[in-house]
Amino acid sequence: LPWIGSYQLFRDWLTRRFGKANALLYWISDPPWNTAPSFDSHMVEAFERNVTNLVSVAKTGGCAPVLIQWECDWSARHLPPYHERTERATALYFQLLRANNDALQRVASRFDGCTYLDVGPFAPSQFSDTIHFSPDGLTEMARRVADGLEPLVRARLEAQTASVKEASWQAL
């Protein structure tokens, strides 16, 4: 039990040092972050490659991956304070989100059993800022994801039930 005292001291220090909103973010990266000077398709290609790799690994493990569309307040004309806050940066941010959503759709279409859920759009009131959901927005997002997952789960359960029944009949 001697580690409990050390843990409490460390936890106390962490809370004092990083307890303020975004303090860790500011301490590590010194925002506002500079935005790329222009749209670079290589960024989207890297994102698509990484998602493809994740889906491949998940499929190898027997999972049925579900890719969910990025959502934000598409009507907003500003970014959170830790981003460079210019019209150019805002336009680029939204262009990249749209391109990433397109990449997610492409990845999902290349894999059998991989689903893309289009959960949008959401009302501006469902965000606490441009990119983070409010409590009501989180509730709505959860409902939409659950609605999208229900038929997938139901189909998988029915397929498993059918294979168990078939195996049972064959055993007789």
Short mmCIF file of C-alpha atoms in Angstrom, two decimals:
data_model
loop_
_atom_site.label_atom_id
_atom_site.label_comp_id
_atom_site.label_asym_id
_atom_site.label_seq_id
_atom_site.Cartn_x
_atom_site.Cartn_y
_atom_site.Cartn_z
CA LEU A 1 0.00 0.00 0.00
CA PRO A 2 2.92 2.48 0.05
CA TRP A 3 2.18 3.32 -3.59
CA ILE A 4 -1.20 4.82 -2.60
CA GLY A 5 0.48 7.78 -0.91
CA SER A 6 2.71 8.38 -3.94
CA TYR A 7 -0.28 8.08 -6.25
CA GLN A 8 -2.26 10.62 -4.20
CA LEU A 9 0.64 13.10 -4.25
CA PHE A 10 1.10 12.64 -8.00
CA ARG A 11 -2.64 12.95 -8.65
CA ASP A 12 -2.77 16.10 -6.54
CA TRP A 13 0.12 17.62 -8.52
CA LEU A 14 -1.55 16.70 -11.83
CA THR A 15 -4.82 18.26 -10.75
CA ARG A 16 -3.13 21.50 -9.69
CA ARG A 17 -0.95 21.64 -12.82
CA PHE A 18 -3.48 20.63 -15.45
CA GLY A 19 -6.86 21.12 -13.80
CA LYS A 20 -7.83 24.25 -15.69
CA ALA A 21 -9.71 23.92 -18.96
CA ASN A 22 -7.28 23.27 -21.83
CA ALA A 23 -4.25 23.86 -19.58
CA LEU A 24 -2.52 20.68 -20.76
CA LEU A 25 -3.27 21.58 -24.36
CA TYR A 26 -1.70 25.01 -23.96
CA TRP A 27 1.26 23.70 -21.97
CA ILE A 28 2.16 21.08 -24.59
CA SER A 29 1.46 22.77 -27.91
CA ASP A 30 1.29 26.54 -27.40
CA PRO A 31 -1.79 27.29 -29.53
CA PRO A 32 -3.24 28.85 -31.52
CA TRP A 33 -2.08 26.30 -34.04
CA ASN A 34 -1.10 27.53 -37.43
CA THR A 35 -3.20 26.18 -40.24
CA ALA A 36 -1.75 24.75 -43.43
CA PRO A 37 -1.42 27.44 -46.08
CA SER A 38 -3.77 25.62 -48.49
CA PHE A 39 -5.68 22.41 -48.97
CA ASP A 40 -3.27 19.52 -49.35
CA SER A 41 -4.76 16.28 -50.66
CA HIS A 42 -1.85 14.38 -49.07
CA MET A 43 -3.40 15.07 -45.65
CA VAL A 44 -6.62 13.36 -46.72
CA GLU A 45 -4.70 10.52 -48.37
CA ALA A 46 -2.83 9.89 -45.11
CA PHE A 47 -6.11 9.94 -43.18
CA GLU A 48 -7.71 7.50 -45.65
CA ARG A 49 -4.68 5.19 -45.50
CA ASN A 50 -4.76 5.16 -41.70
CA VAL A 51 -8.50 4.43 -41.57
CA THR A 52 -8.03 1.70 -44.19
CA ASN A 53 -5.36 0.11 -42.02
CA LEU A 54 -7.58 0.27 -38.93
CA VAL A 55 -10.51 -1.29 -40.78
CA SER A 56 -8.24 -4.03 -42.17
CA VAL A 57 -7.00 -4.90 -38.69
CA ALA A 58 -10.55 -4.86 -37.30
CA LYS A 59 -11.81 -7.12 -40.11
CA THR A 60 -8.91 -9.53 -39.50
CA GLY A 61 -10.06 -9.76 -35.90
CA GLY A 62 -13.62 -10.62 -36.94
CA CYS A 63 -15.09 -7.17 -36.25
CA ALA A 64 -17.71 -5.40 -38.34
CA PRO A 65 -16.32 -1.84 -38.45
CA VAL A 66 -18.65 1.13 -38.42
CA LEU A 67 -17.29 4.47 -39.64
CA ILE A 68 -19.24 7.49 -38.46
CA GLN A 69 -19.35 10.78 -40.32
CA TRP A 70 -17.56 13.72 -38.71
CA GLU A 71 -20.09 16.30 -37.63
CA CYS A 72 -19.78 19.92 -36.66
CA ASP A 73 -21.76 23.12 -36.85
CA TRP A 74 -21.49 23.44 -40.63
CA SER A 75 -23.08 26.88 -40.50
CA ALA A 76 -20.41 28.28 -38.15
CA ARG A 77 -17.94 30.75 -39.51
CA HIS A 78 -15.44 30.48 -36.67
CA LEU A 79 -13.16 27.94 -35.04
CA PRO A 80 -12.42 27.13 -31.40
CA PRO A 81 -9.83 29.42 -29.77
CA TYR A 82 -6.95 26.97 -30.04
CA HIS A 83 -7.05 27.16 -33.86
CA GLU A 84 -5.82 30.03 -35.97
CA ARG A 85 -8.94 32.19 -36.31
CA THR A 86 -8.95 33.52 -39.86
CA GLU A 87 -11.40 33.14 -42.73
CA ARG A 88 -8.80 31.12 -44.64
CA ALA A 89 -8.25 28.73 -41.71
CA THR A 90 -12.00 28.33 -41.20
CA ALA A 91 -12.64 27.55 -44.87
CA LEU A 92 -9.75 25.07 -44.92
CA TYR A 93 -10.96 23.38 -41.73
CA PHE A 94 -14.41 22.73 -43.18
CA GLN A 95 -12.94 21.64 -46.53
CA LEU A 96 -10.78 19.07 -44.74
CA LEU A 97 -13.71 17.77 -42.69
CA ARG A 98 -15.76 17.27 -45.85
CA ALA A 99 -12.83 15.55 -47.58
CA ASN A 100 -12.32 13.29 -44.56
CA ASN A 101 -16.00 12.34 -44.60
CA ASP A 102 -15.65 11.46 -48.29
CA ALA A 103 -12.58 9.34 -47.41
CA LEU A 104 -14.56 7.51 -44.71
CA GLN A 105 -17.27 6.71 -47.26
CA ARG A 106 -14.70 5.40 -49.74
CA VAL A 107 -13.07 3.17 -47.13
CA ALA A 108 -16.43 1.75 -46.01
CA SER A 109 -17.40 1.00 -49.61
CA ARG A 110 -14.21 -1.02 -50.20
CA PHE A 111 -14.83 -3.50 -47.37
CA ASP A 112 -17.67 -6.02 -47.09
CA GLY A 113 -19.21 -5.70 -43.66
CA CYS A 114 -17.92 -2.17 -43.06
CA THR A 115 -20.64 0.43 -42.63
CA TYR A 116 -20.58 4.21 -42.98
CA LEU A 117 -23.14 6.03 -40.83
CA ASP A 118 -24.24 9.45 -42.04
CA VAL A 119 -25.61 10.88 -38.81
CA GLY A 120 -26.05 14.53 -39.81
CA PRO A 121 -26.95 17.22 -40.02
CA PHE A 122 -27.31 18.69 -36.55
CA ALA A 123 -28.72 22.03 -35.48
CA PRO A 124 -26.21 24.71 -34.43
CA SER A 125 -27.79 24.64 -30.96
CA GLN A 126 -26.57 21.05 -30.56
CA PHE A 127 -22.94 22.24 -30.35
CA SER A 128 -21.20 23.98 -27.49
CA ASP A 129 -18.78 25.44 -30.03
CA THR A 130 -18.13 24.72 -33.69
CA ILE A 131 -16.92 21.14 -33.19
CA HIS A 132 -17.98 19.89 -29.75
CA PHE A 133 -21.48 18.67 -29.04
CA SER A 134 -23.58 20.18 -26.27
CA PRO A 135 -25.23 17.74 -23.84
CA ASP A 136 -28.36 17.77 -26.03
CA GLY A 137 -26.21 17.23 -29.12
CA LEU A 138 -24.46 14.26 -27.50
CA THR A 139 -27.83 12.73 -26.66
CA GLU A 140 -29.00 13.20 -30.23
CA MET A 141 -25.74 11.80 -31.64
CA ALA A 142 -26.09 8.73 -29.42
CA ARG A 143 -29.68 8.21 -30.60
CA ARG A 144 -28.68 8.49 -34.26
CA VAL A 145 -25.76 6.10 -33.85
CA ALA A 146 -27.98 3.62 -31.97
CA ASP A 147 -30.59 3.89 -34.73
CA GLY A 148 -27.90 3.20 -37.32
CA LEU A 149 -26.42 0.27 -35.39
CA GLU A 150 -29.71 -1.47 -34.57
CA PRO A 151 -30.30 -3.03 -38.01
CA LEU A 152 -26.64 -4.09 -38.21
CA VAL A 153 -26.75 -5.79 -34.81
CA ARG A 154 -30.13 -7.35 -35.56
CA ALA A 155 -28.87 -8.79 -38.87
CA ARG A 156 -25.74 -10.17 -37.24
CA LEU A 157 -27.74 -11.81 -34.45
CA GLU A 158 -30.18 -13.33 -36.94
CA ALA A 159 -27.28 -14.72 -39.00
CA GLN A 160 -25.67 -16.22 -35.90
CA THR A 161 -28.98 -17.68 -34.74
CA ALA A 162 -29.56 -19.22 -38.16
CA SER A 163 -26.10 -20.82 -38.19
CA VAL A 164 -26.63 -22.23 -34.67
CA LYS A 165 -30.00 -23.69 -35.72
CA GLU A 166 -28.43 -25.20 -38.83
CA ALA A 167 -25.60 -26.72 -36.80
CA SER A 168 -28.14 -28.13 -34.32
CA TRP A 169 -30.17 -29.79 -37.11
CA GLN A 170 -27.03 -31.25 -38.62
CA ALA A 171 -26.03 -32.69 -35.24
CA LEU A 172 -29.33 -34.57 -35.05
#
